[in-house]
Short mmCIF file of C-alpha atoms in Angstrom, two decimals:
data_model
loop_
_atom_site.label_atom_id
_atom_site.label_comp_id
_atom_site.label_asym_id
_atom_site.label_seq_id
_atom_site.Cartn_x
_atom_site.Cartn_y
_atom_site.Cartn_z
CA MET A 1 -31.97 -86.90 -29.87
CA ASP A 2 -28.28 -87.52 -29.55
CA VAL A 3 -25.87 -84.56 -31.34
CA ALA A 4 -22.96 -84.40 -32.28
CA ALA A 5 -20.53 -81.26 -29.63
CA VAL A 6 -17.49 -80.23 -27.93
CA THR A 7 -17.32 -80.80 -24.23
CA ALA A 8 -15.14 -79.79 -21.15
CA VAL A 9 -15.29 -82.44 -18.58
CA ALA A 10 -12.79 -81.23 -16.24
CA PRO A 11 -11.72 -77.72 -15.96
CA ASP A 12 -7.46 -78.52 -15.96
CA ALA A 13 -8.43 -81.10 -19.01
CA PRO A 14 -9.06 -80.73 -22.93
CA LEU A 15 -11.95 -80.62 -24.90
CA GLU A 16 -13.35 -83.82 -25.89
CA LYS A 17 -15.80 -84.41 -29.27
CA THR A 18 -18.95 -86.50 -27.82
CA THR A 19 -22.17 -86.37 -28.04
CA ILE A 20 -25.09 -84.47 -26.09
CA ARG A 21 -28.93 -85.26 -25.80
CA ARG A 22 -31.67 -82.42 -27.25
CA ARG A 23 -35.53 -82.53 -25.70
CA ASP A 24 -37.44 -83.29 -28.58
CA THR A 25 -38.82 -80.10 -29.85
CA GLY A 26 -42.18 -78.90 -27.43
CA ALA A 27 -44.97 -76.58 -28.46
CA GLU A 28 -42.82 -73.85 -28.14
CA ASP A 29 -39.47 -74.59 -29.23
CA VAL A 30 -37.28 -74.33 -32.89
CA LEU A 31 -34.68 -77.27 -33.56
CA ILE A 32 -32.11 -75.66 -34.48
CA GLU A 33 -29.20 -76.83 -36.93
CA ILE A 34 -26.14 -75.10 -35.92
CA GLU A 35 -24.19 -73.04 -38.71
CA PHE A 36 -21.90 -71.69 -36.40
CA ALA A 37 -20.06 -71.20 -32.65
CA GLY A 38 -18.59 -68.29 -30.95
CA ILE A 39 -15.73 -68.29 -28.79
CA CYS A 40 -16.01 -66.44 -26.44
CA HIS A 41 -13.73 -65.33 -23.07
CA SER A 42 -16.93 -67.26 -20.90
CA ASP A 43 -16.78 -69.79 -22.73
CA ILE A 44 -13.32 -70.62 -21.09
CA HIS A 45 -13.61 -68.84 -17.70
CA HIS A 46 -16.19 -71.58 -17.30
CA ALA A 47 -15.10 -74.81 -18.30
CA ARG A 48 -11.46 -73.66 -16.74
CA GLY A 49 -13.83 -73.07 -13.76
CA GLU A 50 -12.55 -70.07 -12.57
CA TRP A 51 -15.46 -69.10 -11.98
CA GLY A 52 -15.94 -71.33 -9.14
CA ARG A 53 -19.28 -72.38 -10.27
CA THR A 54 -18.85 -75.04 -12.80
CA VAL A 55 -20.87 -78.62 -13.45
CA TYR A 56 -18.97 -81.54 -15.79
CA PRO A 57 -19.78 -82.70 -18.28
CA VAL A 58 -21.08 -78.87 -19.90
CA THR A 59 -20.48 -77.79 -23.46
CA THR A 60 -20.30 -73.93 -23.71
CA GLY A 61 -20.85 -71.63 -26.71
CA HIS A 62 -23.29 -68.69 -26.57
CA GLU A 63 -23.12 -67.21 -30.16
CA ILE A 64 -24.49 -69.25 -31.39
CA VAL A 65 -26.42 -68.62 -34.97
CA GLY A 66 -27.87 -71.16 -37.17
CA ILE A 67 -30.67 -72.67 -39.36
CA VAL A 68 -34.58 -73.73 -37.74
CA ARG A 69 -34.88 -77.13 -38.57
CA GLU A 70 -38.32 -78.23 -36.52
CA VAL A 71 -40.91 -76.06 -34.86
CA GLY A 72 -43.69 -76.91 -31.99
CA SER A 73 -47.56 -76.78 -32.98
CA GLU A 74 -47.36 -73.54 -31.30
CA VAL A 75 -44.56 -71.83 -33.12
CA THR A 76 -45.53 -68.19 -34.95
CA ARG A 77 -42.29 -66.33 -34.67
CA HIS A 78 -40.08 -68.75 -36.35
CA LYS A 79 -39.91 -71.41 -39.14
CA VAL A 80 -37.95 -73.82 -41.04
CA GLY A 81 -35.59 -72.55 -42.88
CA ASP A 82 -34.90 -69.52 -41.83
CA ARG A 83 -32.06 -67.95 -40.02
CA VAL A 84 -32.11 -67.92 -36.00
CA GLY A 85 -29.67 -66.82 -33.19
CA VAL A 86 -29.64 -67.07 -30.11
CA GLY A 87 -27.64 -65.40 -27.69
CA CYS A 88 -26.31 -65.57 -23.52
CA LEU A 89 -29.81 -66.86 -22.65
CA VAL A 90 -32.18 -69.22 -24.08
CA GLY A 91 -34.78 -69.27 -21.24
CA ALA A 92 -37.33 -66.64 -18.68
CA CYS A 93 -39.74 -66.95 -16.07
CA HIS A 94 -41.47 -63.93 -19.29
CA GLN A 95 -43.93 -62.43 -16.55
CA CYS A 96 -42.23 -60.16 -13.88
CA SER A 97 -41.48 -56.65 -14.63
CA ALA A 98 -38.09 -57.31 -15.88
CA CYS A 99 -39.25 -59.56 -18.26
CA GLU A 100 -42.10 -57.59 -19.66
CA ALA A 101 -40.11 -54.80 -20.38
CA GLY A 102 -38.08 -56.80 -22.45
CA GLN A 103 -34.93 -56.72 -19.92
CA GLU A 104 -35.02 -60.82 -19.71
CA GLN A 105 -31.17 -60.74 -18.30
CA GLU A 106 -32.54 -59.35 -15.07
CA CYS A 107 -35.55 -61.33 -15.00
CA GLU A 108 -36.74 -61.47 -10.91
CA VAL A 109 -36.46 -65.50 -11.28
CA GLY A 110 -33.42 -65.61 -12.69
CA ALA A 111 -32.85 -66.24 -16.16
CA THR A 112 -31.43 -69.40 -17.49
CA ALA A 113 -28.14 -69.16 -19.43
CA THR A 114 -27.39 -70.92 -22.94
CA TYR A 115 -25.04 -73.42 -20.86
CA GLY A 116 -24.27 -74.11 -16.74
CA SER A 117 -27.78 -73.67 -15.78
CA PRO A 118 -28.41 -76.15 -13.39
CA LEU A 119 -32.04 -78.18 -15.07
CA PRO A 120 -34.16 -80.03 -13.45
CA GLU A 121 -33.31 -83.70 -12.19
CA GLY A 122 -33.99 -86.53 -14.31
CA ASP A 123 -34.10 -83.39 -17.54
CA PRO A 124 -32.84 -84.92 -20.12
CA GLU A 125 -29.87 -82.74 -21.89
CA GLY A 126 -28.00 -83.76 -18.01
CA PRO A 127 -27.60 -81.84 -15.22
CA VAL A 128 -27.23 -78.71 -16.59
CA THR A 129 -27.74 -76.24 -20.17
CA ASN A 130 -25.96 -76.86 -22.72
CA GLY A 131 -25.00 -74.62 -25.57
CA GLY A 132 -23.31 -73.34 -28.88
CA TYR A 133 -20.01 -76.37 -29.68
CA SER A 134 -22.65 -78.82 -31.08
CA THR A 135 -24.49 -79.53 -34.00
CA HIS A 136 -27.86 -79.32 -33.49
CA ILE A 137 -30.61 -77.36 -30.04
CA VAL A 138 -33.79 -76.94 -29.47
CA VAL A 139 -34.62 -73.15 -27.29
CA GLU A 140 -38.11 -71.73 -26.86
CA GLU A 141 -38.71 -69.08 -30.14
CA ARG A 142 -39.20 -66.51 -26.41
CA MET A 143 -35.53 -66.68 -27.09
CA VAL A 144 -34.09 -67.34 -30.96
CA VAL A 145 -33.74 -64.33 -32.79
CA SER A 146 -33.79 -63.15 -36.59
CA VAL A 147 -30.55 -62.88 -38.00
CA PRO A 148 -30.99 -60.62 -41.54
CA GLU A 149 -30.16 -61.88 -44.54
CA GLY A 150 -27.56 -58.56 -45.24
CA LEU A 151 -25.11 -60.03 -42.11
CA ASP A 152 -22.79 -62.86 -43.56
CA PRO A 153 -23.62 -65.69 -40.90
CA ALA A 154 -20.54 -66.22 -39.59
CA ALA A 155 -18.99 -63.15 -38.64
CA ALA A 156 -22.84 -62.82 -37.30
CA ALA A 157 -22.33 -64.95 -34.76
CA PRO A 158 -20.02 -62.96 -32.04
CA LEU A 159 -22.71 -59.91 -32.68
CA LEU A 160 -24.97 -62.21 -29.56
CA CYS A 161 -23.12 -61.65 -27.81
CA ALA A 162 -19.80 -59.14 -28.64
CA GLY A 163 -22.73 -57.31 -29.96
CA ILE A 164 -25.58 -57.26 -27.25
CA THR A 165 -22.95 -56.16 -25.01
CA MET A 166 -21.73 -52.93 -26.29
CA TYR A 167 -25.36 -51.87 -27.79
CA SER A 168 -26.83 -52.00 -24.95
CA PRO A 169 -24.42 -49.02 -23.20
CA LEU A 170 -24.34 -47.58 -26.04
CA ARG A 171 -28.29 -47.24 -26.07
CA GLN A 172 -28.43 -46.48 -22.12
CA TRP A 173 -26.51 -44.09 -22.59
CA ASN A 174 -28.03 -42.17 -26.01
CA VAL A 175 -25.32 -42.41 -27.81
CA GLY A 176 -25.13 -40.86 -30.78
CA ALA A 177 -24.70 -37.91 -33.35
CA GLY A 178 -22.17 -35.02 -31.23
CA THR A 179 -21.34 -37.20 -28.93
CA LYS A 180 -17.95 -37.88 -28.32
CA VAL A 181 -16.99 -42.05 -27.40
CA ALA A 182 -13.96 -43.68 -25.11
CA VAL A 183 -13.79 -47.71 -26.12
CA ILE A 184 -11.15 -49.05 -23.60
CA GLY A 185 -8.87 -52.18 -24.90
CA MET A 186 -9.20 -52.67 -28.93
CA GLY A 187 -10.26 -56.69 -28.85
CA GLY A 188 -13.49 -58.82 -29.60
CA LEU A 189 -15.44 -56.22 -28.06
CA GLY A 190 -14.06 -53.36 -28.41
CA HIS A 191 -14.14 -53.27 -32.18
CA VAL A 192 -17.45 -54.16 -32.31
CA GLY A 193 -17.78 -51.50 -30.40
CA VAL A 194 -16.38 -48.97 -31.98
CA GLN A 195 -17.85 -50.01 -35.63
CA LEU A 196 -21.39 -49.17 -33.53
CA ALA A 197 -20.79 -46.52 -31.80
CA VAL A 198 -19.84 -44.59 -35.67
CA ALA A 199 -22.56 -45.67 -36.80
CA MET A 200 -24.34 -44.66 -34.16
CA GLY A 201 -22.99 -40.78 -35.19
CA ALA A 202 -20.48 -40.83 -32.54
CA GLU A 203 -17.01 -39.68 -32.59
CA VAL A 204 -14.88 -42.55 -31.20
CA THR A 205 -11.29 -42.56 -30.55
CA VAL A 206 -9.89 -45.77 -28.70
CA LEU A 207 -7.67 -46.66 -25.70
CA SER A 208 -4.74 -49.29 -25.23
CA GLN A 209 -2.01 -49.95 -23.65
CA SER A 210 0.68 -49.19 -27.21
CA THR A 211 -0.10 -48.18 -30.75
CA SER A 212 -0.11 -51.85 -32.04
CA LYS A 213 -3.54 -52.06 -33.62
CA ARG A 214 -3.96 -47.95 -33.94
CA ASP A 215 -4.48 -48.44 -38.05
CA ASP A 216 -7.37 -51.44 -37.35
CA SER A 217 -8.59 -49.23 -34.69
CA LEU A 218 -9.26 -45.76 -37.36
CA LYS A 219 -10.19 -49.35 -40.34
CA PHE A 220 -13.44 -49.07 -37.66
CA GLY A 221 -13.34 -45.88 -37.88
CA ALA A 222 -12.57 -44.43 -34.74
CA VAL A 223 -10.61 -40.42 -35.25
CA GLU A 224 -7.96 -41.41 -32.55
CA HIS A 225 -5.97 -43.96 -30.97
CA TYR A 226 -3.98 -43.55 -27.51
CA ALA A 227 -1.96 -45.55 -25.96
CA THR A 228 -2.20 -46.07 -22.33
CA ALA A 229 1.19 -48.01 -21.05
CA GLY A 230 3.96 -46.16 -19.57
CA ASP A 231 4.65 -42.22 -19.59
CA GLU A 232 3.38 -42.19 -22.24
CA GLY A 233 0.60 -43.13 -21.60
CA ARG A 234 0.08 -40.66 -18.36
CA GLU A 235 0.36 -37.90 -20.70
CA ASN A 236 -2.30 -39.34 -22.52
CA LEU A 237 -4.48 -40.03 -20.05
CA ARG A 238 -3.57 -35.84 -18.72
CA ALA A 239 -4.31 -34.35 -22.17
CA LEU A 240 -7.26 -36.13 -22.67
CA ARG A 241 -9.10 -34.81 -18.94
CA GLY A 242 -12.46 -33.86 -19.56
CA SER A 243 -12.52 -34.84 -23.45
CA PHE A 244 -15.71 -37.93 -23.28
CA ASP A 245 -19.98 -38.22 -22.86
CA VAL A 246 -19.63 -41.89 -22.47
CA ILE A 247 -15.91 -43.91 -21.87
CA LEU A 248 -16.24 -47.51 -22.05
CA ASN A 249 -13.75 -50.72 -20.61
CA THR A 250 -14.65 -53.44 -22.28
CA VAL A 251 -10.79 -55.06 -20.40
CA SER A 252 -11.35 -56.88 -17.14
CA ALA A 253 -8.00 -55.79 -15.84
CA ASN A 254 -7.86 -52.91 -12.64
CA LEU A 255 -7.23 -49.44 -14.39
CA PRO A 256 -6.39 -46.22 -12.39
CA LEU A 257 -9.94 -45.28 -12.16
CA ASP A 258 -9.91 -41.89 -11.05
CA ARG A 259 -7.88 -40.87 -14.06
CA TYR A 260 -10.04 -42.36 -15.91
CA LEU A 261 -12.79 -41.15 -14.65
CA ALA A 262 -10.72 -37.65 -14.75
CA MET A 263 -11.82 -37.91 -18.05
CA LEU A 264 -15.27 -37.77 -18.83
CA LYS A 265 -16.66 -34.59 -18.62
CA PRO A 266 -18.84 -33.17 -16.68
CA ARG A 267 -22.00 -36.04 -15.53
CA GLY A 268 -20.44 -38.56 -18.22
CA ALA A 269 -20.42 -42.00 -17.51
CA MET A 270 -18.01 -44.63 -17.13
CA VAL A 271 -19.45 -48.12 -18.16
CA GLU A 272 -17.45 -51.11 -16.62
CA ILE A 273 -17.82 -53.97 -19.11
CA GLY A 274 -14.73 -56.28 -18.37
CA ILE A 275 -14.59 -58.03 -14.40
CA PRO A 276 -11.87 -57.57 -12.96
CA SER A 277 -11.20 -60.52 -10.31
CA GLU A 278 -9.92 -58.51 -8.02
CA PRO A 279 -12.42 -54.87 -6.07
CA MET A 280 -11.67 -52.02 -7.47
CA SER A 281 -11.02 -48.44 -5.73
CA LEU A 282 -11.25 -44.59 -6.49
CA ARG A 283 -11.65 -42.07 -4.97
CA ALA A 284 -14.78 -40.17 -3.98
CA GLY A 285 -14.18 -37.25 -5.42
CA SER A 286 -13.25 -38.69 -9.04
CA VAL A 287 -17.61 -38.95 -9.36
CA THR A 288 -18.40 -36.56 -7.44
CA GLY A 289 -17.04 -33.61 -9.19
CA GLY A 290 -19.40 -33.11 -11.89
CA ARG A 291 -21.07 -35.66 -11.28
CA LYS A 292 -19.94 -38.11 -12.72
CA ILE A 293 -21.38 -41.60 -13.32
CA LEU A 294 -19.96 -44.75 -12.75
CA THR A 295 -21.75 -47.73 -13.64
CA GLY A 296 -21.86 -51.39 -15.07
CA SER A 297 -23.89 -53.48 -17.98
CA MET A 298 -23.41 -56.35 -19.89
CA ILE A 299 -26.28 -58.52 -21.91
CA GLY A 300 -29.38 -57.12 -23.32
CA GLY A 301 -32.49 -58.48 -23.40
CA ILE A 302 -34.25 -60.56 -26.38
CA PRO A 303 -35.84 -57.25 -27.72
CA GLU A 304 -32.54 -55.01 -27.94
CA THR A 305 -30.88 -58.42 -29.20
CA GLN A 306 -32.95 -58.55 -32.18
CA GLU A 307 -32.95 -54.18 -32.60
CA MET A 308 -28.71 -55.05 -31.93
CA LEU A 309 -28.89 -57.07 -35.71
CA ASP A 310 -31.75 -55.49 -37.22
CA PHE A 311 -29.13 -52.27 -36.77
CA CYS A 312 -25.83 -54.29 -37.48
CA ALA A 313 -27.49 -54.66 -40.71
CA GLU A 314 -28.40 -51.81 -41.46
CA HIS A 315 -25.12 -50.59 -41.30
CA GLY A 316 -23.36 -53.40 -42.35
CA ILE A 317 -21.23 -54.25 -39.30
CA THR A 318 -20.47 -58.22 -38.30
CA ALA A 319 -17.24 -59.11 -36.03
CA GLN A 320 -13.40 -60.38 -37.91
CA ILE A 321 -13.38 -63.66 -37.63
CA GLU A 322 -10.91 -66.38 -37.96
CA LEU A 323 -13.78 -68.99 -38.95
CA ILE A 324 -11.50 -72.42 -36.78
CA SER A 325 -12.05 -76.36 -37.17
CA ALA A 326 -13.61 -78.61 -33.93
CA ASP A 327 -10.34 -79.86 -33.74
CA GLN A 328 -8.78 -76.70 -33.81
CA ILE A 329 -11.24 -74.85 -30.54
CA ASN A 330 -8.60 -76.56 -27.82
CA GLU A 331 -5.23 -74.16 -29.76
CA ALA A 332 -8.27 -71.05 -30.05
CA TRP A 333 -8.71 -70.75 -26.67
CA ASP A 334 -5.36 -70.57 -25.16
CA ARG A 335 -4.85 -67.54 -28.46
CA VAL A 336 -7.71 -66.38 -26.77
CA VAL A 337 -5.62 -66.23 -23.51
CA ALA A 338 -2.99 -64.75 -24.74
CA SER A 339 -5.07 -62.27 -26.61
CA ASP A 340 -3.86 -63.82 -29.31
CA VAL A 341 -6.74 -63.56 -31.99
CA ARG A 342 -7.50 -60.45 -34.52
CA TYR A 343 -11.08 -60.74 -33.31
CA ARG A 344 -13.29 -63.81 -32.96
CA PHE A 345 -12.71 -66.96 -33.53
CA VAL A 346 -15.85 -68.51 -34.94
CA ILE A 347 -16.57 -72.19 -35.49
CA ASP A 348 -17.65 -74.63 -38.68
CA ALA A 349 -20.61 -76.29 -37.10
CA LYS A 350 -20.38 -78.67 -39.71
CA THR A 351 -17.23 -80.30 -37.74
CA PHE A 352 -18.03 -80.86 -35.25
#
């Protein structure tokens, strides 16, 4: 079927309204009528060719919430009328050790991204996968999660990327009651991460360039918000030495890692989530002293994504969003780049 979409046609061109083709619903597939699609900064990086491997035209979007309208003959997990979600992945081999462990994002054969992944020559959907800036999508049922009734579907859409991106490292590093967590950056990722860590029982501190979002940090459950820029920032980082069990860095900027690692307790972990464009550097002594850990994390697998959504429903966690129409996407992208959103844009798919 041909469906309405908004598509990138070149790295320096505005997005255009068009139609894209979706494959027929196969035996193990579900056809989803999209209700809401979140805007992730990754969409912008990819569509503007900033990661150097974009095939055009491409429809981005990997924060998808919608209603199942058709199911294949072998589908058992979802039924027509269910509200479901699709995140960053739409395919994996399902046979390797990573997939069997529920870590499809680490598929040894190579997971299929929701947009931009190469498709076999002659595939009806085109040379690459196309994502959620459209009215419908066909996805194999094993890559689709259920959206609990308690979640606002529009505000839940960003959880399919931002939510799992923050939830997975919090679980990996056993954050819970008695844990002290710092979140670097109060943005689209950070504001969700603060809520998740607080719900897990942690004491959370926000580290941001300024204190302009301090009220928001406290509203989301943080106990404190410190500025990190300038002389005040250097003093704050010095005063916080040895304070945290886990630090989650959501910003894609080169930070003075030695100063941040100094804020960890012995055997603490600093998790890189943002991806700076330039190589990172640090002194070896910053990790050897106290056996500290500098690690990284991206998304999680499908079982963990479902676990995250259920956890958010239980604790009333969603993203803070600005709902927009398809005609506003180009403007919204520019505002994302300028950090002019609190805290995620979500597109009403009826407007595609």
